[in-house]
Amino acid sequence: MITSLAVLMLVDSGAISVHDKVSKYWPEFATNGKEDVEIRHLLSHTSGVAGWDDKITMDEVCDVGPSTAKLAQQAPWWKPGTASAYHAWNFGHLLGEIVRRVTGLSLKQFVAERIAGPLGADFQIGVLEKDWSRISNFIPTPASAATADIKHGPLFLRAIGNPIPSPEMGKSLGWRNGEIGASNGYGNAYALNTILSTITLAGYEDVDKRKHLLSKPTVDLIFEEQSSGIDLAIGVPIRFGIGFALRGDGDSWVDDWLPAGRVAYWGGSGGSLGIMDIDRRATITYAMNKRSNSLIGNTASRAYIGAIYEALGVNVE
């Protein structure tokens, strides 16, 4: 979510366009059938490069330079732009390289200097050693239930199961010092809300000027549908816009617990979730340390979301 915001900020400034080819900024990427992949394809998980061809370790994923270079040499797993497959591990590698090539800043630096810092949000990509004592350790999902409710698309093992995460990975130096924009952001629900509300409230004059990270036309881009159908990795129907998934029209797996309208969302393994409800000017975030057997949202987060909308008098059925 934060990686998407970083790239959308570059779009908003005019530094890049979502319709630019990736190779305009990253020439090495234009090989093996990826010559026409555009920025919007990376932002919508439709690039065809949803993971690594070869088996890869978590330590190798954390070594961002070499692991990103490997992605540049691969052929797409399907025709780019025709379907989605959740880029669970490499979303930040691909888009972080765009940020680096355009700004000269690493994704970690960009988030610190241009997003979290100005907003006063307690959020980092990776985590500084001085903050290690504040990390809340994950309570893992019981092994017997680890994948009980997770649906599998045909690319699940290649995109999400390579590498295979472990309960101990968050304690490694490589992980804590790493820059995995898809998965090793450190923060809390309040910090996420502070950041994501810049999307929800974009264009409103009554909003603190520090929150003006995007203009309304850039937020409108988020709602330009890029794909809609069964995600090849997760195996459920997802409607993707540019940077985020979108509430559908009865054809998306979130439609029975999110209200109709301009609602964007995404989440993380274990149950975390962020919702930007543009129509109602509501930003809802949920983060936890007790993991569930869910890739995006869980029973607790959905109950929490339902209670919030009920309090707002919003019908989600």
PDB file of C-alpha atoms in Angstrom:
ATOM      1  CA  MET A   1       0.000   0.000   0.000  1.00  0.00           C
ATOM      2  CA  ILE A   2       2.744   2.444   0.942  1.00  0.00           C
ATOM      3  CA  THR A   3       4.826   1.417  -2.068  1.00  0.00           C
ATOM      4  CA  SER A   4       1.862   2.181  -4.320  1.00  0.00           C
ATOM      5  CA  LEU A   5       1.483   5.601  -2.712  1.00  0.00           C
ATOM      6  CA  ALA A   6       5.169   6.353  -3.297  1.00  0.00           C
ATOM      7  CA  VAL A   7       4.867   5.620  -7.015  1.00  0.00           C
ATOM      8  CA  LEU A   8       1.587   7.525  -7.306  1.00  0.00           C
ATOM      9  CA  MET A   9       3.353  10.530  -5.806  1.00  0.00           C
ATOM     10  CA  LEU A  10       5.827  10.381  -8.700  1.00  0.00           C
ATOM     11  CA  VAL A  11       2.881  10.248 -11.083  1.00  0.00           C
ATOM     12  CA  ASP A  12       1.277  13.208  -9.334  1.00  0.00           C
ATOM     13  CA  SER A  13       4.443  15.278  -9.651  1.00  0.00           C
ATOM     14  CA  GLY A  14       4.675  14.567 -13.374  1.00  0.00           C
ATOM     15  CA  ALA A  15       7.938  12.652 -13.012  1.00  0.00           C
ATOM     16  CA  ILE A  16       6.384   9.529 -14.545  1.00  0.00           C
ATOM     17  CA  SER A  17       3.129   8.379 -16.149  1.00  0.00           C
ATOM     18  CA  VAL A  18       1.322   5.154 -15.361  1.00  0.00           C
ATOM     19  CA  HIS A  19       1.325   4.515 -19.118  1.00  0.00           C
ATOM     20  CA  ASP A  20       5.096   4.817 -19.443  1.00  0.00           C
ATOM     21  CA  LYS A  21       6.919   1.627 -20.270  1.00  0.00           C
ATOM     22  CA  VAL A  22       8.973   0.299 -17.383  1.00  0.00           C
ATOM     23  CA  SER A  23      11.985   0.220 -19.699  1.00  0.00           C
ATOM     24  CA  LYS A  24      11.895   4.016 -20.047  1.00  0.00           C
ATOM     25  CA  TYR A  25      13.422   4.178 -16.577  1.00  0.00           C
ATOM     26  CA  TRP A  26      14.820   0.659 -16.261  1.00  0.00           C
ATOM     27  CA  PRO A  27      16.222  -0.350 -19.677  1.00  0.00           C
ATOM     28  CA  GLU A  28      17.425  -3.755 -18.481  1.00  0.00           C
ATOM     29  CA  PHE A  29      13.792  -4.757 -17.897  1.00  0.00           C
ATOM     30  CA  ALA A  30      13.001  -4.768 -21.641  1.00  0.00           C
ATOM     31  CA  THR A  31      13.961  -8.390 -22.270  1.00  0.00           C
ATOM     32  CA  ASN A  32      12.245 -11.729 -22.846  1.00  0.00           C
ATOM     33  CA  GLY A  33       8.805 -10.379 -23.718  1.00  0.00           C
ATOM     34  CA  LYS A  34       8.588  -7.562 -21.157  1.00  0.00           C
ATOM     35  CA  GLU A  35       9.308  -4.741 -23.599  1.00  0.00           C
ATOM     36  CA  ASP A  36       5.743  -3.386 -23.446  1.00  0.00           C
ATOM     37  CA  VAL A  37       5.130  -3.736 -19.704  1.00  0.00           C
ATOM     38  CA  GLU A  38       3.938  -0.406 -18.332  1.00  0.00           C
ATOM     39  CA  ILE A  39       4.090   1.152 -14.869  1.00  0.00           C
ATOM     40  CA  ARG A  40       0.359   0.530 -14.458  1.00  0.00           C
ATOM     41  CA  HIS A  41       0.945  -3.194 -14.946  1.00  0.00           C
ATOM     42  CA  LEU A  42       3.368  -3.251 -12.029  1.00  0.00           C
ATOM     43  CA  LEU A  43       0.917  -1.275  -9.887  1.00  0.00           C
ATOM     44  CA  SER A  44      -1.958  -3.649 -10.657  1.00  0.00           C
ATOM     45  CA  HIS A  45      -0.175  -7.001 -10.257  1.00  0.00           C
ATOM     46  CA  THR A  46      -0.708  -7.669 -13.976  1.00  0.00           C
ATOM     47  CA  SER A  47       2.912  -7.432 -15.163  1.00  0.00           C
ATOM     48  CA  GLY A  48       3.389 -11.170 -15.603  1.00  0.00           C
ATOM     49  CA  VAL A  49       6.389 -11.020 -13.246  1.00  0.00           C
ATOM     50  CA  ALA A  50       4.756 -12.168 -10.018  1.00  0.00           C
ATOM     51  CA  GLY A  51       7.825 -13.799  -8.518  1.00  0.00           C
ATOM     52  CA  TRP A  52      11.154 -15.451  -9.268  1.00  0.00           C
ATOM     53  CA  ASP A  53      11.613 -18.239 -11.786  1.00  0.00           C
ATOM     54  CA  ASP A  54      14.133 -20.081  -9.640  1.00  0.00           C
ATOM     55  CA  LYS A  55      13.885 -21.103  -6.014  1.00  0.00           C
ATOM     56  CA  ILE A  56      14.954 -18.202  -3.849  1.00  0.00           C
ATOM     57  CA  THR A  57      15.736 -17.905  -0.148  1.00  0.00           C
ATOM     58  CA  MET A  58      14.500 -15.194   2.172  1.00  0.00           C
ATOM     59  CA  ASP A  59      18.064 -13.940   2.565  1.00  0.00           C
ATOM     60  CA  GLU A  60      18.305 -13.567  -1.219  1.00  0.00           C
ATOM     61  CA  VAL A  61      14.999 -11.675  -1.331  1.00  0.00           C
ATOM     62  CA  CYS A  62      16.344  -9.321   1.342  1.00  0.00           C
ATOM     63  CA  ASP A  63      19.398  -8.649  -0.843  1.00  0.00           C
ATOM     64  CA  VAL A  64      17.337  -6.333  -3.005  1.00  0.00           C
ATOM     65  CA  GLY A  65      19.858  -5.385  -5.699  1.00  0.00           C
ATOM     66  CA  PRO A  66      20.678  -8.872  -7.024  1.00  0.00           C
ATOM     67  CA  SER A  67      17.142 -10.218  -6.552  1.00  0.00           C
ATOM     68  CA  THR A  68      15.700  -7.256  -8.472  1.00  0.00           C
ATOM     69  CA  ALA A  69      18.228  -7.774 -11.277  1.00  0.00           C
ATOM     70  CA  LYS A  70      17.013 -11.376 -11.608  1.00  0.00           C
ATOM     71  CA  LEU A  71      13.461 -10.157 -12.171  1.00  0.00           C
ATOM     72  CA  ALA A  72      14.627  -7.908 -14.997  1.00  0.00           C
ATOM     73  CA  GLN A  73      15.952 -10.920 -16.925  1.00  0.00           C
ATOM     74  CA  GLN A  74      12.854 -13.101 -16.653  1.00  0.00           C
ATOM     75  CA  ALA A  75      10.092 -13.718 -19.151  1.00  0.00           C
ATOM     76  CA  PRO A  76       6.535 -12.976 -17.995  1.00  0.00           C
ATOM     77  CA  TRP A  77       4.499 -15.927 -16.747  1.00  0.00           C
ATOM     78  CA  TRP A  78       1.428 -14.753 -18.694  1.00  0.00           C
ATOM     79  CA  LYS A  79       0.672 -11.993 -21.186  1.00  0.00           C
ATOM     80  CA  PRO A  80       1.095  -8.711 -19.277  1.00  0.00           C
ATOM     81  CA  GLY A  81      -2.109  -6.792 -18.714  1.00  0.00           C
ATOM     82  CA  THR A  82      -4.453  -9.735 -19.262  1.00  0.00           C
ATOM     83  CA  ALA A  83      -4.797 -11.053 -15.694  1.00  0.00           C
ATOM     84  CA  SER A  84      -3.555 -10.459 -12.160  1.00  0.00           C
ATOM     85  CA  ALA A  85      -1.431 -12.553  -9.832  1.00  0.00           C
ATOM     86  CA  TYR A  86      -0.629 -11.026  -6.454  1.00  0.00           C
ATOM     87  CA  HIS A  87       3.052  -9.961  -6.461  1.00  0.00           C
ATOM     88  CA  ALA A  88       3.355 -10.980  -2.820  1.00  0.00           C
ATOM     89  CA  TRP A  89       7.140 -10.755  -2.438  1.00  0.00           C
ATOM     90  CA  ASN A  90       8.432  -8.716  -5.353  1.00  0.00           C
ATOM     91  CA  PHE A  91       5.945  -5.825  -5.677  1.00  0.00           C
ATOM     92  CA  GLY A  92       8.353  -3.547  -3.816  1.00  0.00           C
ATOM     93  CA  HIS A  93      11.371  -4.789  -5.742  1.00  0.00           C
ATOM     94  CA  LEU A  94       9.806  -3.857  -9.070  1.00  0.00           C
ATOM     95  CA  LEU A  95       8.317  -0.525  -8.053  1.00  0.00           C
ATOM     96  CA  GLY A  96      11.173   0.320  -5.714  1.00  0.00           C
ATOM     97  CA  GLU A  97      13.501   0.141  -8.704  1.00  0.00           C
ATOM     98  CA  ILE A  98      11.331   2.700 -10.497  1.00  0.00           C
ATOM     99  CA  VAL A  99      11.522   4.986  -7.458  1.00  0.00           C
ATOM    100  CA  ARG A 100      15.302   4.580  -7.308  1.00  0.00           C
ATOM    101  CA  ARG A 101      15.856   5.205 -11.018  1.00  0.00           C
ATOM    102  CA  VAL A 102      13.633   8.302 -11.064  1.00  0.00           C
ATOM    103  CA  THR A 103      14.570   9.959  -7.757  1.00  0.00           C
ATOM    104  CA  GLY A 104      17.964   8.541  -6.809  1.00  0.00           C
ATOM    105  CA  LEU A 105      16.432   7.504  -3.485  1.00  0.00           C
ATOM    106  CA  SER A 106      15.863   3.968  -2.320  1.00  0.00           C
ATOM    107  CA  LEU A 107      12.253   3.093  -1.560  1.00  0.00           C
ATOM    108  CA  LYS A 108      13.139   3.072   2.131  1.00  0.00           C
ATOM    109  CA  GLN A 109      14.583   6.585   1.897  1.00  0.00           C
ATOM    110  CA  PHE A 110      11.660   7.888  -0.161  1.00  0.00           C
ATOM    111  CA  VAL A 111       9.106   6.628   2.348  1.00  0.00           C
ATOM    112  CA  ALA A 112      11.058   8.061   5.276  1.00  0.00           C
ATOM    113  CA  GLU A 113      11.766  11.458   3.728  1.00  0.00           C
ATOM    114  CA  ARG A 114       8.644  12.143   1.684  1.00  0.00           C
ATOM    115  CA  ILE A 115       5.842  10.202   3.355  1.00  0.00           C
ATOM    116  CA  ALA A 116       6.340   9.080   6.952  1.00  0.00           C
ATOM    117  CA  GLY A 117       8.567  11.976   8.011  1.00  0.00           C
ATOM    118  CA  PRO A 118       6.396  14.869   6.796  1.00  0.00           C
ATOM    119  CA  LEU A 119       3.253  13.184   8.146  1.00  0.00           C
ATOM    120  CA  GLY A 120       4.796  12.271  11.501  1.00  0.00           C
ATOM    121  CA  ALA A 121       3.738   8.666  10.877  1.00  0.00           C
ATOM    122  CA  ASP A 122       5.419   5.913  12.886  1.00  0.00           C
ATOM    123  CA  PHE A 123       6.152   3.772   9.838  1.00  0.00           C
ATOM    124  CA  GLN A 124       9.321   2.415   8.219  1.00  0.00           C
ATOM    125  CA  ILE A 125      10.342   0.078   5.403  1.00  0.00           C
ATOM    126  CA  GLY A 126      12.591  -2.214   7.382  1.00  0.00           C
ATOM    127  CA  VAL A 127      13.209  -0.986  10.892  1.00  0.00           C
ATOM    128  CA  LEU A 128      16.020   0.997  12.508  1.00  0.00           C
ATOM    129  CA  GLU A 129      17.992  -0.820  15.186  1.00  0.00           C
ATOM    130  CA  LYS A 130      17.033   1.793  17.780  1.00  0.00           C
ATOM    131  CA  ASP A 131      13.405   0.698  17.336  1.00  0.00           C
ATOM    132  CA  TRP A 132      13.902  -3.042  17.620  1.00  0.00           C
ATOM    133  CA  SER A 133      12.749  -3.048  21.237  1.00  0.00           C
ATOM    134  CA  ARG A 134       9.377  -1.715  20.068  1.00  0.00           C
ATOM    135  CA  ILE A 135       8.705  -4.551  17.642  1.00  0.00           C
ATOM    136  CA  SER A 136       5.764  -6.740  18.570  1.00  0.00           C
ATOM    137  CA  ASN A 137       6.553 -10.329  17.660  1.00  0.00           C
ATOM    138  CA  PHE A 138       4.067 -12.258  15.561  1.00  0.00           C
ATOM    139  CA  ILE A 139       2.004 -14.994  17.151  1.00  0.00           C
ATOM    140  CA  PRO A 140       2.013 -17.576  14.353  1.00  0.00           C
ATOM    141  CA  THR A 141      -0.986 -19.406  12.968  1.00  0.00           C
ATOM    142  CA  PRO A 142      -1.235 -22.974  14.332  1.00  0.00           C
ATOM    143  CA  ALA A 143       0.293 -25.355  11.815  1.00  0.00           C
ATOM    144  CA  SER A 144      -2.949 -27.315  11.553  1.00  0.00           C
ATOM    145  CA  ALA A 145      -4.777 -24.199  10.330  1.00  0.00           C
ATOM    146  CA  ALA A 146      -1.987 -22.446   8.461  1.00  0.00           C
ATOM    147  CA  THR A 147      -3.533 -22.850   5.019  1.00  0.00           C
ATOM    148  CA  ALA A 148      -7.014 -24.116   5.879  1.00  0.00           C
ATOM    149  CA  ASP A 149      -8.905 -21.167   4.398  1.00  0.00           C
ATOM    150  CA  ILE A 150      -6.397 -19.937   1.833  1.00  0.00           C
ATOM    151  CA  LYS A 151      -7.519 -20.542  -1.716  1.00  0.00           C
ATOM    152  CA  HIS A 152      -4.839 -21.379  -4.255  1.00  0.00           C
ATOM    153  CA  GLY A 153      -4.616 -20.074  -7.775  1.00  0.00           C
ATOM    154  CA  PRO A 154      -2.444 -21.882 -10.336  1.00  0.00           C
ATOM    155  CA  LEU A 155       0.504 -19.587  -9.561  1.00  0.00           C
ATOM    156  CA  PHE A 156       0.159 -19.687  -5.775  1.00  0.00           C
ATOM    157  CA  LEU A 157       3.316 -21.660  -5.081  1.00  0.00           C
ATOM    158  CA  ARG A 158       5.432 -19.708  -7.573  1.00  0.00           C
ATOM    159  CA  ALA A 159       4.229 -16.254  -6.517  1.00  0.00           C
ATOM    160  CA  ILE A 160       3.506 -16.655  -2.804  1.00  0.00           C
ATOM    161  CA  GLY A 161       5.292 -19.854  -1.819  1.00  0.00           C
ATOM    162  CA  ASN A 162       8.729 -18.830  -3.136  1.00  0.00           C
ATOM    163  CA  PRO A 163      10.259 -18.124  -0.691  1.00  0.00           C
ATOM    164  CA  ILE A 164       8.303 -19.885   2.022  1.00  0.00           C
ATOM    165  CA  PRO A 165       7.831 -17.546   5.009  1.00  0.00           C
ATOM    166  CA  SER A 166       8.617 -18.700   8.523  1.00  0.00           C
ATOM    167  CA  PRO A 167       7.611 -17.351  11.958  1.00  0.00           C
ATOM    168  CA  GLU A 168      11.272 -16.541  12.657  1.00  0.00           C
ATOM    169  CA  MET A 169      12.006 -14.529   9.524  1.00  0.00           C
ATOM    170  CA  GLY A 170      10.984 -11.248  11.156  1.00  0.00           C
ATOM    171  CA  LYS A 171      13.793 -11.600  13.671  1.00  0.00           C
ATOM    172  CA  SER A 172      16.597 -11.886  11.116  1.00  0.00           C
ATOM    173  CA  LEU A 173      18.979  -9.003  10.477  1.00  0.00           C
ATOM    174  CA  GLY A 174      18.428  -9.285   6.737  1.00  0.00           C
ATOM    175  CA  TRP A 175      14.700  -8.814   7.150  1.00  0.00           C
ATOM    176  CA  ARG A 176      14.871  -5.966   9.659  1.00  0.00           C
ATOM    177  CA  ASN A 177      17.500  -4.113   7.647  1.00  0.00           C
ATOM    178  CA  GLY A 178      15.936  -4.978   4.311  1.00  0.00           C
ATOM    179  CA  GLU A 179      13.834  -3.042   1.842  1.00  0.00           C
ATOM    180  CA  ILE A 180      11.033  -5.366   0.842  1.00  0.00           C
ATOM    181  CA  GLY A 181       8.339  -2.902  -0.109  1.00  0.00           C
ATOM    182  CA  ALA A 182       5.803  -5.707  -0.520  1.00  0.00           C
ATOM    183  CA  SER A 183       6.060  -7.059   2.978  1.00  0.00           C
ATOM    184  CA  ASN A 184       8.496  -5.648   5.554  1.00  0.00           C
ATOM    185  CA  GLY A 185       6.872  -2.365   6.429  1.00  0.00           C
ATOM    186  CA  TYR A 186       6.900  -1.679  10.171  1.00  0.00           C
ATOM    187  CA  GLY A 187       4.240   0.431  11.816  1.00  0.00           C
ATOM    188  CA  ASN A 188       0.810   0.181  13.388  1.00  0.00           C
ATOM    189  CA  ALA A 189      -2.798   0.785  12.400  1.00  0.00           C
ATOM    190  CA  TYR A 190      -2.650   4.441  13.449  1.00  0.00           C
ATOM    191  CA  ALA A 191       0.427   5.076  11.294  1.00  0.00           C
ATOM    192  CA  LEU A 192      -1.174   3.329   8.326  1.00  0.00           C
ATOM    193  CA  ASN A 193      -4.307   5.398   8.798  1.00  0.00           C
ATOM    194  CA  THR A 194      -2.293   8.608   8.905  1.00  0.00           C
ATOM    195  CA  ILE A 195      -0.623   7.707   5.617  1.00  0.00           C
ATOM    196  CA  LEU A 196      -3.548   6.195   3.717  1.00  0.00           C
ATOM    197  CA  SER A 197      -5.890   9.032   4.664  1.00  0.00           C
ATOM    198  CA  THR A 198      -3.835  11.213   2.311  1.00  0.00           C
ATOM    199  CA  ILE A 199      -5.469   9.210  -0.468  1.00  0.00           C
ATOM    200  CA  THR A 200      -8.970   9.270   0.986  1.00  0.00           C
ATOM    201  CA  LEU A 201      -8.884  13.021   1.626  1.00  0.00           C
ATOM    202  CA  ALA A 202      -6.992  14.137  -1.476  1.00  0.00           C
ATOM    203  CA  GLY A 203      -8.337  17.321  -2.993  1.00  0.00           C
ATOM    204  CA  TYR A 204     -10.271  18.539   0.034  1.00  0.00           C
ATOM    205  CA  GLU A 205      -9.445  22.098   1.039  1.00  0.00           C
ATOM    206  CA  ASP A 206     -10.296  21.514   4.705  1.00  0.00           C
ATOM    207  CA  VAL A 207      -7.463  18.987   5.087  1.00  0.00           C
ATOM    208  CA  ASP A 208      -4.103  19.796   6.690  1.00  0.00           C
ATOM    209  CA  LYS A 209      -1.759  20.799   3.850  1.00  0.00           C
ATOM    210  CA  ARG A 210       0.813  18.274   5.091  1.00  0.00           C
ATOM    211  CA  LYS A 211      -1.601  15.590   3.919  1.00  0.00           C
ATOM    212  CA  HIS A 212      -1.658  16.875   0.345  1.00  0.00           C
ATOM    213  CA  LEU A 213       0.506  14.100  -1.113  1.00  0.00           C
ATOM    214  CA  LEU A 214      -1.782  13.418  -4.075  1.00  0.00           C
ATOM    215  CA  SER A 215      -4.178  15.471  -6.144  1.00  0.00           C
ATOM    216  CA  LYS A 216      -7.723  14.338  -6.861  1.00  0.00           C
ATOM    217  CA  PRO A 217      -6.937  13.465 -10.525  1.00  0.00           C
ATOM    218  CA  THR A 218      -4.233  11.054  -9.355  1.00  0.00           C
ATOM    219  CA  VAL A 219      -6.643   9.433  -6.911  1.00  0.00           C
ATOM    220  CA  ASP A 220      -9.084   9.084  -9.808  1.00  0.00           C
ATOM    221  CA  LEU A 221      -6.407   7.005 -11.579  1.00  0.00           C
ATOM    222  CA  ILE A 222      -6.613   4.432  -8.778  1.00  0.00           C
ATOM    223  CA  PHE A 223     -10.160   3.643  -9.870  1.00  0.00           C
ATOM    224  CA  GLU A 224      -9.296   2.922 -13.498  1.00  0.00           C
ATOM    225  CA  GLU A 225      -9.882  -0.817 -13.705  1.00  0.00           C
ATOM    226  CA  GLN A 226      -6.887  -2.821 -14.933  1.00  0.00           C
ATOM    227  CA  SER A 227      -8.151  -6.348 -14.386  1.00  0.00           C
ATOM    228  CA  SER A 228     -11.141  -8.153 -12.939  1.00  0.00           C
ATOM    229  CA  GLY A 229     -11.329 -11.882 -12.434  1.00  0.00           C
ATOM    230  CA  ILE A 230      -9.814 -14.783 -10.561  1.00  0.00           C
ATOM    231  CA  ASP A 231      -6.361 -13.790  -9.342  1.00  0.00           C
ATOM    232  CA  LEU A 232      -3.877 -16.379 -10.595  1.00  0.00           C
ATOM    233  CA  ALA A 233      -2.043 -16.468  -7.263  1.00  0.00           C
ATOM    234  CA  ILE A 234      -4.721 -16.041  -4.610  1.00  0.00           C
ATOM    235  CA  GLY A 235      -7.468 -17.845  -6.494  1.00  0.00           C
ATOM    236  CA  VAL A 236     -10.331 -15.458  -5.658  1.00  0.00           C
ATOM    237  CA  PRO A 237     -12.069 -12.813  -7.809  1.00  0.00           C
ATOM    238  CA  ILE A 238     -10.286  -9.475  -7.433  1.00  0.00           C
ATOM    239  CA  ARG A 239     -10.814  -6.196  -9.259  1.00  0.00           C
ATOM    240  CA  PHE A 240      -7.576  -4.236  -9.541  1.00  0.00           C
ATOM    241  CA  GLY A 241      -7.243  -0.552 -10.237  1.00  0.00           C
ATOM    242  CA  ILE A 242      -3.916   1.270 -10.336  1.00  0.00           C
ATOM    243  CA  GLY A 243      -2.063   0.666  -7.083  1.00  0.00           C
ATOM    244  CA  PHE A 244      -4.901  -0.929  -5.127  1.00  0.00           C
ATOM    245  CA  ALA A 245      -7.722  -3.417  -5.377  1.00  0.00           C
ATOM    246  CA  LEU A 246     -11.230  -2.034  -5.773  1.00  0.00           C
ATOM    247  CA  ARG A 247     -14.677  -2.828  -4.493  1.00  0.00           C
ATOM    248  CA  GLY A 248     -16.465  -4.547  -7.346  1.00  0.00           C
ATOM    249  CA  ASP A 249     -20.038  -4.641  -8.575  1.00  0.00           C
ATOM    250  CA  GLY A 250     -20.979  -7.886  -6.900  1.00  0.00           C
ATOM    251  CA  ASP A 251     -18.209  -9.764  -8.692  1.00  0.00           C
ATOM    252  CA  SER A 252     -15.345  -9.322  -6.202  1.00  0.00           C
ATOM    253  CA  TRP A 253     -14.666 -11.339  -3.076  1.00  0.00           C
ATOM    254  CA  VAL A 254     -14.891  -8.245  -0.827  1.00  0.00           C
ATOM    255  CA  ASP A 255     -18.279  -7.071  -2.070  1.00  0.00           C
ATOM    256  CA  ASP A 256     -20.249  -8.598   0.789  1.00  0.00           C
ATOM    257  CA  TRP A 257     -18.290  -6.711   3.459  1.00  0.00           C
ATOM    258  CA  LEU A 258     -17.423  -3.401   1.788  1.00  0.00           C
ATOM    259  CA  PRO A 259     -20.062  -0.860   0.703  1.00  0.00           C
ATOM    260  CA  ALA A 260     -20.664   0.043  -2.919  1.00  0.00           C
ATOM    261  CA  GLY A 261     -18.900   3.058  -4.341  1.00  0.00           C
ATOM    262  CA  ARG A 262     -15.352   4.309  -4.752  1.00  0.00           C
ATOM    263  CA  VAL A 263     -13.631   2.082  -2.221  1.00  0.00           C
ATOM    264  CA  ALA A 264     -10.008   0.958  -2.633  1.00  0.00           C
ATOM    265  CA  TYR A 265      -8.238  -1.517  -0.371  1.00  0.00           C
ATOM    266  CA  TRP A 266      -5.389  -3.916   0.158  1.00  0.00           C
ATOM    267  CA  GLY A 267      -3.976  -5.935   3.010  1.00  0.00           C
ATOM    268  CA  GLY A 268      -1.293  -8.312   4.093  1.00  0.00           C
ATOM    269  CA  SER A 269      -0.585 -11.860   5.113  1.00  0.00           C
ATOM    270  CA  GLY A 270      -2.110 -12.716   8.467  1.00  0.00           C
ATOM    271  CA  GLY A 271      -5.053 -10.339   8.332  1.00  0.00           C
ATOM    272  CA  SER A 272      -3.898  -6.712   8.150  1.00  0.00           C
ATOM    273  CA  LEU A 273      -6.033  -4.417   6.033  1.00  0.00           C
ATOM    274  CA  GLY A 274      -6.300  -0.854   4.780  1.00  0.00           C
ATOM    275  CA  ILE A 275      -9.448   0.650   3.255  1.00  0.00           C
ATOM    276  CA  MET A 276      -9.785   4.024   1.548  1.00  0.00           C
ATOM    277  CA  ASP A 277     -13.470   4.853   1.179  1.00  0.00           C
ATOM    278  CA  ILE A 278     -13.408   7.954  -0.989  1.00  0.00           C
ATOM    279  CA  ASP A 279     -17.180   8.412  -1.130  1.00  0.00           C
ATOM    280  CA  ARG A 280     -17.518   8.538   2.658  1.00  0.00           C
ATOM    281  CA  ARG A 281     -14.158  10.172   3.457  1.00  0.00           C
ATOM    282  CA  ALA A 282     -13.369   7.192   5.686  1.00  0.00           C
ATOM    283  CA  THR A 283     -10.014   5.466   6.115  1.00  0.00           C
ATOM    284  CA  ILE A 284     -10.057   2.166   7.990  1.00  0.00           C
ATOM    285  CA  THR A 285      -6.905   0.303   8.966  1.00  0.00           C
ATOM    286  CA  TYR A 286      -6.311  -2.879  10.916  1.00  0.00           C
ATOM    287  CA  ALA A 287      -2.997  -4.373  12.013  1.00  0.00           C
ATOM    288  CA  MET A 288      -2.367  -7.249  14.362  1.00  0.00           C
ATOM    289  CA  ASN A 289       0.427  -9.436  15.683  1.00  0.00           C
ATOM    290  CA  LYS A 290      -1.663 -12.599  16.010  1.00  0.00           C
ATOM    291  CA  ARG A 291      -1.627 -13.981  12.521  1.00  0.00           C
ATOM    292  CA  SER A 292      -4.583 -15.758  10.987  1.00  0.00           C
ATOM    293  CA  ASN A 293      -4.803 -18.178   8.087  1.00  0.00           C
ATOM    294  CA  SER A 294      -5.759 -15.416   5.683  1.00  0.00           C
ATOM    295  CA  LEU A 295      -3.813 -13.527   3.045  1.00  0.00           C
ATOM    296  CA  ILE A 296      -5.853 -10.301   3.038  1.00  0.00           C
ATOM    297  CA  GLY A 297      -8.086  -9.439   5.969  1.00  0.00           C
ATOM    298  CA  ASN A 298      -9.507 -11.976   8.408  1.00  0.00           C
ATOM    299  CA  THR A 299     -12.588 -12.650  10.519  1.00  0.00           C
ATOM    300  CA  ALA A 300     -11.552 -10.103  13.144  1.00  0.00           C
ATOM    301  CA  SER A 301     -10.773  -7.341  10.658  1.00  0.00           C
ATOM    302  CA  ARG A 302     -14.032  -7.878   8.812  1.00  0.00           C
ATOM    303  CA  ALA A 303     -16.010  -7.699  12.053  1.00  0.00           C
ATOM    304  CA  TYR A 304     -14.129  -4.504  12.916  1.00  0.00           C
ATOM    305  CA  ILE A 305     -14.911  -3.005   9.515  1.00  0.00           C
ATOM    306  CA  GLY A 306     -18.548  -4.032   9.816  1.00  0.00           C
ATOM    307  CA  ALA A 307     -18.857  -2.354  13.212  1.00  0.00           C
ATOM    308  CA  ILE A 308     -17.374   0.884  11.858  1.00  0.00           C
ATOM    309  CA  TYR A 309     -19.737   1.015   8.910  1.00  0.00           C
ATOM    310  CA  GLU A 310     -22.671   0.168  11.159  1.00  0.00           C
ATOM    311  CA  ALA A 311     -21.737   3.092  13.409  1.00  0.00           C
ATOM    312  CA  LEU A 312     -21.631   5.311  10.319  1.00  0.00           C
ATOM    313  CA  GLY A 313     -25.055   4.090   9.264  1.00  0.00           C
ATOM    314  CA  VAL A 314     -23.677   2.576   6.067  1.00  0.00           C
ATOM    315  CA  ASN A 315     -25.277  -0.524   4.596  1.00  0.00           C
ATOM    316  CA  VAL A 316     -22.650  -2.959   3.296  1.00  0.00           C
ATOM    317  CA  GLU A 317     -25.044  -5.553   1.892  1.00  0.00           C
TER     318      GLU A 317
END
